[in-house]
């Protein structure tokens, strides 16, 4: 049996698809580069399809073969429950053609250059009004980030799970909750999937906790990508830096820019325009369109754009865009419409539908949300700083350190309550929340070993 047949048989026999790592384990006699080349040929011949990105990409048996005339299964169709405009239907008709029927295209800088902040609108005025009505919260007049901090625990689970799910991650929502709240990785899941969820959590915390100073600038974007990419890229040097090499987009005839200087120049213009946009939804959607289209990073561009798209909403105390229930086949087609046609209508229709789903979920849970503890909110920076100092000095008595810090900084009438909050946070500390305190796992492990008694 040929190597191609061996790989194809394994993929066809798996209901849940297989990653490259799983295929290599099953076929140790096939070299990694050979397997990648053979799988690419199977995809081109439409015998296999791929979902997800990077090491989380899974390979599935294709439901149609090129030229067979057999219609795609229900799973492969754009979901009929998402309402589409006539323009979006046109985009879909083109994108659903076989690859060989679509014209290869490169990056069209005109799409970015033609955009005039607050003059050009991807989202019409009636659409923006509709989105504002849907996303309005009681915290609209409060300081930036008040609402996102109030719902942070729920947001971490929903956005981490839904965004990872769009990349082929097989964690369930319940698995994600266990990992984020209790640091328990799901059994039988690849380490890469656990890492992807935890990276989302860290990146969301990075945005929410730094909302006062976070803007759509290079610093925010690079650190957001770095958090999402940690331990997931073949070359760790690619974390949080401009792409240094050409990339291909799977299942697409689009070829992004390959010269780092060109990418860098376009990114500067992109961020400059994004920061001038006054409306938070237009700003959010602009990032959803232009960041994946430019592909400034070696990988993890769409994930970065989904979180960057939430920053304007966090700042305006609007409901977040969590991507709950967004089907991967809808999202990938909408993105291809931008890549191959420089048209945003299909992505726009999906954005509006997805945002409505998100707000319905959050409006339903608003009554159940515990009010944020005003004392914890008022002293959150002090609490985190104290936890960090305690962990970084394992040779000292933790309780004495807390007592001393509280006595020095906190008004007498609030000392007992703040001290109790810090002790409780220290008791609940685990590896899944260390980024919140700026701590490394090694620091936590050393402290825990010193205080086992």
Short mmCIF file of C-alpha atoms in Angstrom, two decimals:
data_model
loop_
_atom_site.label_atom_id
_atom_site.label_comp_id
_atom_site.label_asym_id
_atom_site.label_seq_id
_atom_site.Cartn_x
_atom_site.Cartn_y
_atom_site.Cartn_z
CA UNK A 1 0.00 0.00 0.00
CA UNK A 2 1.33 3.48 -0.90
CA UNK A 3 1.96 6.15 1.71
CA UNK A 4 -0.82 8.25 0.16
CA UNK A 5 -3.31 5.38 0.51
CA UNK A 6 -2.24 4.76 4.12
CA UNK A 7 -2.86 8.37 5.09
CA UNK A 8 -6.14 8.53 3.18
CA UNK A 9 -7.43 5.33 4.78
CA UNK A 10 -6.65 6.63 8.27
CA UNK A 11 -8.39 9.95 7.62
CA UNK A 12 -11.44 8.27 6.08
CA UNK A 13 -11.72 5.90 9.04
CA UNK A 14 -11.77 8.74 11.59
CA UNK A 15 -15.13 10.39 12.34
CA UNK A 16 -13.56 13.31 14.23
CA UNK A 17 -10.68 13.91 11.86
CA UNK A 18 -6.94 13.62 12.60
CA UNK A 19 -4.17 16.14 13.20
CA UNK A 20 -0.80 15.82 11.46
CA UNK A 21 0.73 14.72 14.78
CA UNK A 22 -1.86 11.92 15.11
CA UNK A 23 -1.24 10.79 11.54
CA UNK A 24 2.53 10.69 12.08
CA UNK A 25 2.03 8.64 15.25
CA UNK A 26 -0.13 6.18 13.34
CA UNK A 27 2.36 6.01 10.46
CA UNK A 28 5.87 6.34 11.92
CA UNK A 29 7.44 5.21 8.65
CA UNK A 30 6.26 8.35 6.82
CA UNK A 31 8.47 11.43 7.22
CA UNK A 32 6.79 14.66 8.37
CA UNK A 33 7.55 16.62 5.17
CA UNK A 34 6.41 13.69 3.03
CA UNK A 35 3.14 13.48 4.98
CA UNK A 36 2.55 17.23 4.58
CA UNK A 37 3.17 17.00 0.82
CA UNK A 38 0.88 13.98 0.40
CA UNK A 39 -1.90 15.53 2.48
CA UNK A 40 -1.69 18.73 0.39
CA UNK A 41 -2.19 16.60 -2.74
CA UNK A 42 -5.19 14.84 -1.14
CA UNK A 43 -6.70 18.25 -0.37
CA UNK A 44 -6.06 19.50 -3.90
CA UNK A 45 -7.75 16.39 -5.30
CA UNK A 46 -10.71 17.05 -2.95
CA UNK A 47 -10.39 13.64 -1.25
CA UNK A 48 -9.55 15.29 2.09
CA UNK A 49 -10.55 18.60 3.67
CA UNK A 50 -8.80 20.55 6.43
CA UNK A 51 -10.25 22.60 9.26
CA UNK A 52 -8.41 24.85 11.74
CA UNK A 53 -4.96 26.41 11.62
CA UNK A 54 -1.42 25.54 12.63
CA UNK A 55 -0.88 22.43 14.69
CA UNK A 56 -4.60 22.32 15.62
CA UNK A 57 -5.57 21.72 11.97
CA UNK A 58 -7.53 18.50 11.53
CA UNK A 59 -7.96 16.50 8.34
CA UNK A 60 -11.33 14.97 7.45
CA UNK A 61 -12.73 12.79 4.74
CA UNK A 62 -14.11 15.04 1.99
CA UNK A 63 -17.77 14.60 1.15
CA UNK A 64 -17.30 15.36 -2.55
CA UNK A 65 -14.63 14.66 -5.13
CA UNK A 66 -13.64 17.12 -7.83
CA UNK A 67 -15.88 16.86 -10.87
CA UNK A 68 -18.16 14.25 -9.32
CA UNK A 69 -21.22 16.47 -9.54
CA UNK A 70 -22.32 15.29 -6.09
CA UNK A 71 -23.67 18.19 -4.00
CA UNK A 72 -21.97 19.07 -0.73
CA UNK A 73 -23.56 17.68 2.40
CA UNK A 74 -25.56 19.85 4.79
CA UNK A 75 -22.42 20.24 6.91
CA UNK A 76 -20.59 21.94 4.02
CA UNK A 77 -23.33 24.42 3.09
CA UNK A 78 -23.47 27.96 4.37
CA UNK A 79 -25.98 27.74 7.25
CA UNK A 80 -29.45 28.74 6.00
CA UNK A 81 -30.40 30.29 9.37
CA UNK A 82 -27.98 33.22 8.86
CA UNK A 83 -29.83 35.87 6.79
CA UNK A 84 -27.85 37.03 3.77
CA UNK A 85 -28.19 40.01 1.42
CA UNK A 86 -28.19 39.58 -2.35
CA UNK A 87 -24.57 40.85 -2.41
CA UNK A 88 -23.56 38.15 0.08
CA UNK A 89 -25.27 35.49 -2.02
CA UNK A 90 -23.14 36.62 -4.98
CA UNK A 91 -19.96 36.28 -2.93
CA UNK A 92 -21.00 32.83 -1.74
CA UNK A 93 -21.72 31.69 -5.30
CA UNK A 94 -18.16 32.61 -6.31
CA UNK A 95 -16.42 31.25 -3.19
CA UNK A 96 -18.25 27.91 -3.42
CA UNK A 97 -16.74 27.21 -6.84
CA UNK A 98 -13.84 24.72 -6.99
CA UNK A 99 -10.39 26.26 -6.46
CA UNK A 100 -9.45 25.85 -10.11
CA UNK A 101 -12.43 27.99 -11.16
CA UNK A 102 -11.36 30.94 -8.98
CA UNK A 103 -8.79 33.49 -10.11
CA UNK A 104 -5.54 33.64 -8.09
CA UNK A 105 -5.14 37.05 -6.47
CA UNK A 106 -2.62 38.92 -4.33
CA UNK A 107 -3.02 41.57 -1.64
CA UNK A 108 -4.89 44.60 -2.98
CA UNK A 109 -3.51 47.64 -1.12
CA UNK A 110 -6.27 49.78 -2.68
CA UNK A 111 -8.82 48.28 -0.26
CA UNK A 112 -6.92 49.83 2.66
CA UNK A 113 -5.85 53.05 0.92
CA UNK A 114 -9.38 53.85 -0.27
CA UNK A 115 -10.81 53.66 3.26
CA UNK A 116 -11.38 57.10 4.85
CA UNK A 117 -12.10 56.90 8.60
CA UNK A 118 -15.51 58.39 9.49
CA UNK A 119 -16.25 58.96 5.79
CA UNK A 120 -16.09 55.41 4.44
CA UNK A 121 -18.50 53.02 6.19
CA UNK A 122 -18.49 49.24 5.98
CA UNK A 123 -21.46 49.26 8.39
CA UNK A 124 -24.28 51.55 7.28
CA UNK A 125 -25.76 54.09 9.68
CA UNK A 126 -28.97 52.03 10.22
CA UNK A 127 -26.84 48.94 10.90
CA UNK A 128 -24.70 50.80 13.41
CA UNK A 129 -27.82 52.08 15.18
CA UNK A 130 -29.14 48.49 15.31
CA UNK A 131 -25.86 47.20 16.76
CA UNK A 132 -25.77 49.95 19.39
CA UNK A 133 -29.34 49.12 20.44
CA UNK A 134 -28.47 45.43 20.73
CA UNK A 135 -25.19 45.96 22.61
CA UNK A 136 -26.14 48.75 25.02
CA UNK A 137 -25.53 47.98 28.70
CA UNK A 138 -26.33 49.76 31.96
CA UNK A 139 -22.63 50.64 32.25
CA UNK A 140 -22.59 52.84 29.13
CA UNK A 141 -21.61 55.99 31.06
CA UNK A 142 -19.17 54.26 33.41
CA UNK A 143 -15.36 54.31 32.98
CA UNK A 144 -14.02 52.32 30.00
CA UNK A 145 -13.97 48.58 30.65
CA UNK A 146 -16.45 48.56 33.56
CA UNK A 147 -18.80 46.11 31.85
CA UNK A 148 -16.11 43.74 30.56
CA UNK A 149 -14.59 43.55 34.05
CA UNK A 150 -18.00 42.80 35.56
CA UNK A 151 -18.56 39.86 33.20
CA UNK A 152 -14.91 38.79 32.96
CA UNK A 153 -15.31 35.27 34.36
CA UNK A 154 -18.07 34.42 31.90
CA UNK A 155 -16.34 36.25 29.05
CA UNK A 156 -13.12 34.24 29.53
CA UNK A 157 -15.02 30.98 29.07
CA UNK A 158 -17.28 32.01 26.19
CA UNK A 159 -14.78 33.87 24.02
CA UNK A 160 -11.91 31.43 24.67
CA UNK A 161 -14.10 28.48 23.78
CA UNK A 162 -15.90 29.95 20.76
CA UNK A 163 -12.77 31.49 19.17
CA UNK A 164 -10.81 28.26 19.68
CA UNK A 165 -13.72 26.23 18.28
CA UNK A 166 -13.45 28.23 15.04
CA UNK A 167 -9.88 26.87 14.76
CA UNK A 168 -10.98 23.25 15.04
CA UNK A 169 -10.43 22.95 18.81
CA UNK A 170 -12.50 20.06 20.20
CA UNK A 171 -12.77 21.24 23.82
CA UNK A 172 -16.40 21.48 24.92
CA UNK A 173 -17.69 24.57 26.67
CA UNK A 174 -17.78 22.59 29.91
CA UNK A 175 -14.18 21.41 29.38
CA UNK A 176 -13.19 25.02 28.82
CA UNK A 177 -14.89 26.12 32.01
CA UNK A 178 -13.08 23.44 34.03
CA UNK A 179 -9.75 24.48 32.53
CA UNK A 180 -10.23 28.21 33.08
CA UNK A 181 -11.87 28.10 36.50
CA UNK A 182 -10.03 25.15 38.04
CA UNK A 183 -6.93 24.62 35.91
CA UNK A 184 -8.04 21.09 34.93
CA UNK A 185 -7.11 20.03 31.39
CA UNK A 186 -9.66 17.78 29.66
CA UNK A 187 -8.74 14.11 29.34
CA UNK A 188 -7.94 12.80 25.90
CA UNK A 189 -7.31 16.22 24.39
CA UNK A 190 -4.08 17.20 22.66
CA UNK A 191 -1.81 19.55 24.60
CA UNK A 192 -2.05 22.02 21.72
CA UNK A 193 -5.80 22.38 22.33
CA UNK A 194 -5.30 23.05 26.03
CA UNK A 195 -2.61 25.60 25.19
CA UNK A 196 -4.90 27.36 22.70
CA UNK A 197 -7.64 27.82 25.32
CA UNK A 198 -5.20 29.08 27.96
CA UNK A 199 -3.64 31.47 25.47
CA UNK A 200 -7.05 32.97 24.71
CA UNK A 201 -7.66 33.42 28.42
CA UNK A 202 -4.34 35.22 28.89
CA UNK A 203 -4.96 37.45 25.86
CA UNK A 204 -8.49 38.42 26.97
CA UNK A 205 -7.21 39.25 30.46
CA UNK A 206 -4.47 41.33 28.86
CA UNK A 207 -7.07 43.42 27.04
CA UNK A 208 -9.53 43.78 29.92
CA UNK A 209 -6.97 44.48 32.62
CA UNK A 210 -5.18 47.11 30.52
CA UNK A 211 -8.29 48.67 29.01
CA UNK A 212 -7.41 52.17 30.26
CA UNK A 213 -4.31 52.34 28.09
CA UNK A 214 -5.04 49.71 25.43
CA UNK A 215 -5.43 51.15 21.94
CA UNK A 216 -5.35 49.55 18.52
CA UNK A 217 -1.64 50.25 18.17
CA UNK A 218 1.42 48.15 17.41
CA UNK A 219 2.20 47.51 21.09
CA UNK A 220 -1.29 46.15 21.84
CA UNK A 221 -1.43 44.09 18.65
CA UNK A 222 2.02 42.52 19.03
CA UNK A 223 1.42 41.60 22.67
CA UNK A 224 -2.04 40.26 21.86
CA UNK A 225 -0.57 38.02 19.16
CA UNK A 226 2.28 36.98 21.46
CA UNK A 227 -0.21 35.89 24.14
CA UNK A 228 -2.32 33.95 21.63
CA UNK A 229 0.71 32.36 19.95
CA UNK A 230 2.69 31.26 23.02
CA UNK A 231 4.00 27.72 22.54
CA UNK A 232 1.91 27.20 19.37
CA UNK A 233 4.21 28.30 16.53
CA UNK A 234 6.99 26.13 15.05
CA UNK A 235 9.37 29.09 15.47
CA UNK A 236 8.88 30.85 18.83
CA UNK A 237 10.62 33.92 17.38
CA UNK A 238 7.45 34.51 15.31
CA UNK A 239 5.43 35.26 18.45
CA UNK A 240 4.45 38.93 18.45
CA UNK A 241 6.50 39.99 15.42
CA UNK A 242 5.89 40.80 11.76
CA UNK A 243 5.92 37.78 9.45
CA UNK A 244 9.31 37.22 7.83
CA UNK A 245 8.26 34.76 5.12
CA UNK A 246 5.55 33.99 2.59
CA UNK A 247 2.44 32.06 3.67
CA UNK A 248 -0.28 30.15 1.84
CA UNK A 249 -3.96 30.24 2.79
CA UNK A 250 -5.48 26.76 2.77
CA UNK A 251 -8.48 26.25 0.47
CA UNK A 252 -7.90 29.67 -1.12
CA UNK A 253 -6.37 31.20 -4.25
CA UNK A 254 -5.34 34.29 -2.24
CA UNK A 255 -1.62 34.99 -1.84
CA UNK A 256 -0.78 37.55 0.89
CA UNK A 257 2.17 39.94 0.77
CA UNK A 258 5.51 38.22 1.35
CA UNK A 259 7.94 41.14 1.93
CA UNK A 260 8.28 42.10 5.62
CA UNK A 261 8.76 45.80 4.79
CA UNK A 262 5.56 45.89 2.73
CA UNK A 263 3.67 44.12 5.50
CA UNK A 264 5.08 46.53 8.07
CA UNK A 265 4.13 49.59 6.01
CA UNK A 266 0.59 48.35 5.44
CA UNK A 267 0.17 47.53 9.14
CA UNK A 268 1.18 51.08 10.10
CA UNK A 269 -1.48 52.49 7.76
CA UNK A 270 -4.04 49.94 8.97
CA UNK A 271 -3.55 50.82 12.64
CA UNK A 272 -3.45 54.56 11.90
CA UNK A 273 -6.83 54.37 10.20
CA UNK A 274 -8.33 52.05 12.81
CA UNK A 275 -7.51 54.50 15.60
CA UNK A 276 -9.25 57.36 13.80
CA UNK A 277 -12.59 55.51 13.53
CA UNK A 278 -15.04 57.01 16.02
CA UNK A 279 -17.78 54.38 16.03
CA UNK A 280 -16.79 51.28 18.09
CA UNK A 281 -18.64 48.84 15.81
CA UNK A 282 -17.12 50.23 12.61
CA UNK A 283 -13.72 50.12 14.32
CA UNK A 284 -14.35 46.54 15.44
CA UNK A 285 -15.47 45.39 11.99
CA UNK A 286 -12.59 47.22 10.29
CA UNK A 287 -10.17 45.04 12.28
CA UNK A 288 -12.13 41.90 11.38
CA UNK A 289 -11.74 42.80 7.70
CA UNK A 290 -8.22 44.15 7.41
CA UNK A 291 -6.09 42.24 9.91
CA UNK A 292 -6.70 38.73 8.49
CA UNK A 293 -6.52 40.15 4.96
CA UNK A 294 -3.03 41.55 5.57
CA UNK A 295 -1.87 38.40 7.42
CA UNK A 296 0.83 40.34 9.32
CA UNK A 297 1.81 37.29 11.41
CA UNK A 298 3.17 33.85 10.54
CA UNK A 299 -0.07 32.31 11.87
CA UNK A 300 -2.89 33.07 14.33
CA UNK A 301 -4.04 36.15 12.41
CA UNK A 302 -7.78 35.47 12.59
CA UNK A 303 -7.65 34.75 16.33
CA UNK A 304 -5.81 38.03 16.85
CA UNK A 305 -8.40 39.90 14.77
CA UNK A 306 -11.31 38.41 16.75
CA UNK A 307 -9.87 39.64 20.04
CA UNK A 308 -8.75 42.98 18.60
CA UNK A 309 -12.31 43.46 17.31
CA UNK A 310 -13.53 43.30 20.90
CA UNK A 311 -11.27 46.06 22.20
CA UNK A 312 -13.48 48.94 20.95
CA UNK A 313 -16.53 47.20 22.44
CA UNK A 314 -14.81 46.72 25.80
CA UNK A 315 -13.81 50.38 25.88
CA UNK A 316 -17.37 51.54 25.11
CA UNK A 317 -18.93 49.20 27.74
CA UNK A 318 -20.88 47.38 25.01
CA UNK A 319 -21.72 43.68 25.03
CA UNK A 320 -18.75 41.66 23.72
CA UNK A 321 -18.65 39.76 20.44
CA UNK A 322 -18.01 36.21 21.67
CA UNK A 323 -18.60 34.30 18.38
CA UNK A 324 -20.86 31.86 20.24
CA UNK A 325 -22.60 29.45 17.82
CA UNK A 326 -20.77 30.89 14.79
CA UNK A 327 -20.26 27.95 12.38
CA UNK A 328 -16.71 27.54 11.12
CA UNK A 329 -17.87 27.00 7.52
CA UNK A 330 -19.71 30.34 7.62
CA UNK A 331 -16.77 32.22 9.11
CA UNK A 332 -14.21 30.76 6.69
CA UNK A 333 -16.34 31.54 3.64
CA UNK A 334 -17.00 35.10 4.80
CA UNK A 335 -13.25 35.62 5.27
CA UNK A 336 -12.55 34.16 1.81
CA UNK A 337 -14.90 36.79 0.36
CA UNK A 338 -12.50 39.44 1.64
CA UNK A 339 -9.37 37.52 0.62
CA UNK A 340 -10.36 36.67 -2.94
CA UNK A 341 -12.86 39.41 -3.88
CA UNK A 342 -12.02 42.29 -1.48
CA UNK A 343 -15.73 42.31 -0.63
CA UNK A 344 -17.01 42.63 2.92
CA UNK A 345 -20.77 42.04 2.58
CA UNK A 346 -20.75 38.36 3.57
CA UNK A 347 -18.51 39.00 6.57
CA UNK A 348 -20.71 41.99 7.48
CA UNK A 349 -23.89 39.87 7.47
CA UNK A 350 -22.16 37.24 9.61
CA UNK A 351 -20.82 39.90 12.00
CA UNK A 352 -24.30 41.34 12.60
CA UNK A 353 -25.82 37.88 13.12
CA UNK A 354 -23.00 36.80 15.43
CA UNK A 355 -23.27 39.98 17.48
CA UNK A 356 -26.99 39.49 17.95
CA UNK A 357 -26.33 35.94 19.20
CA UNK A 358 -23.73 37.24 21.65
CA UNK A 359 -25.97 39.95 23.04
CA UNK A 360 -28.90 37.56 23.45
CA UNK A 361 -26.67 35.34 25.55
CA UNK A 362 -25.43 38.21 27.69
CA UNK A 363 -28.81 39.88 28.10
CA UNK A 364 -30.11 36.53 29.36
CA UNK A 365 -27.37 36.24 31.99
CA UNK A 366 -27.29 39.89 33.09
CA UNK A 367 -29.73 39.25 35.92
CA UNK A 368 -27.62 36.35 37.16
CA UNK A 369 -24.34 38.25 37.19
CA UNK A 370 -23.00 38.97 40.62
CA UNK A 371 -22.29 42.64 41.12
CA UNK A 372 -18.53 43.19 41.20
CA UNK A 373 -17.26 43.63 44.74
CA UNK A 374 -16.63 47.42 44.98
CA UNK A 375 -13.75 46.86 47.40
CA UNK A 376 -12.08 44.36 45.06
CA UNK A 377 -12.61 46.78 42.16
CA UNK A 378 -11.19 49.76 44.08
CA UNK A 379 -8.07 47.90 45.24
CA UNK A 380 -7.61 45.43 42.34
CA UNK A 381 -4.13 46.73 41.40
CA UNK A 382 -2.95 46.63 45.01
CA UNK A 383 -4.34 43.10 45.49
CA UNK A 384 -2.52 41.85 42.38
CA UNK A 385 0.71 43.56 43.34
CA UNK A 386 0.57 42.04 46.82
CA UNK A 387 -0.09 38.53 45.46
CA UNK A 388 2.83 38.98 43.06
CA UNK A 389 5.18 40.07 45.85
CA UNK A 390 4.11 37.17 48.09
CA UNK A 391 4.75 34.57 45.38
CA UNK A 392 8.09 36.09 44.37
CA UNK A 393 9.39 35.91 47.95
CA UNK A 394 8.76 32.29 48.94
CA UNK A 395 11.32 32.57 51.75
CA UNK A 396 9.00 34.97 53.66
CA UNK A 397 5.85 34.17 55.61
CA UNK A 398 2.99 34.89 53.20
CA UNK A 399 0.47 36.02 55.81
CA UNK A 400 2.94 38.43 57.43
CA UNK A 401 3.73 39.95 54.02
CA UNK A 402 0.03 40.52 53.36
CA UNK A 403 -0.51 42.04 56.81
CA UNK A 404 2.42 44.43 56.37
CA UNK A 405 1.37 45.54 52.87
CA UNK A 406 -2.23 46.14 53.95
CA UNK A 407 -1.17 48.11 57.04
CA UNK A 408 1.03 50.37 54.90
CA UNK A 409 -1.41 51.12 52.08
CA UNK A 410 -5.04 50.53 53.07
CA UNK A 411 -7.16 52.88 55.25
CA UNK A 412 -7.76 51.38 58.68
CA UNK A 413 -11.48 50.88 58.21
CA UNK A 414 -10.95 48.71 55.11
CA UNK A 415 -7.86 46.77 56.18
CA UNK A 416 -9.58 43.62 57.49
CA UNK A 417 -11.80 43.27 54.41
CA UNK A 418 -8.97 43.84 51.90
CA UNK A 419 -6.70 41.43 53.79
CA UNK A 420 -9.44 38.78 53.63
CA UNK A 421 -9.78 39.34 49.87
CA UNK A 422 -6.04 38.86 49.32
CA UNK A 423 -5.91 35.71 51.45
CA UNK A 424 -8.88 34.30 49.51
CA UNK A 425 -7.27 35.07 46.14
CA UNK A 426 -4.02 33.47 47.31
CA UNK A 427 -5.93 30.37 48.40
CA UNK A 428 -7.59 30.08 44.97
CA UNK A 429 -4.37 30.67 43.00
CA UNK A 430 -3.56 28.10 40.29
CA UNK A 431 -1.55 27.95 37.06
CA UNK A 432 -4.52 28.98 34.93
CA UNK A 433 -4.67 32.48 36.46
CA UNK A 434 -0.97 33.34 36.86
CA UNK A 435 -0.88 35.76 33.90
CA UNK A 436 -3.39 37.94 35.72
CA UNK A 437 -0.73 38.61 38.34
CA UNK A 438 2.25 38.80 35.99
CA UNK A 439 3.66 35.56 37.40
CA UNK A 440 5.50 32.68 35.77
CA UNK A 441 4.63 29.01 36.47
CA UNK A 442 8.15 28.44 37.86
CA UNK A 443 7.65 31.21 40.46
CA UNK A 444 4.35 29.70 41.55
CA UNK A 445 5.85 26.18 41.76
CA UNK A 446 8.74 27.44 43.93
CA UNK A 447 6.38 29.28 46.27
CA UNK A 448 4.04 26.30 46.56
CA UNK A 449 6.94 23.96 47.36
CA UNK A 450 8.13 26.34 50.11
CA UNK A 451 4.69 26.53 51.74
CA UNK A 452 3.49 22.93 51.63
CA UNK A 453 3.37 22.53 55.40
#
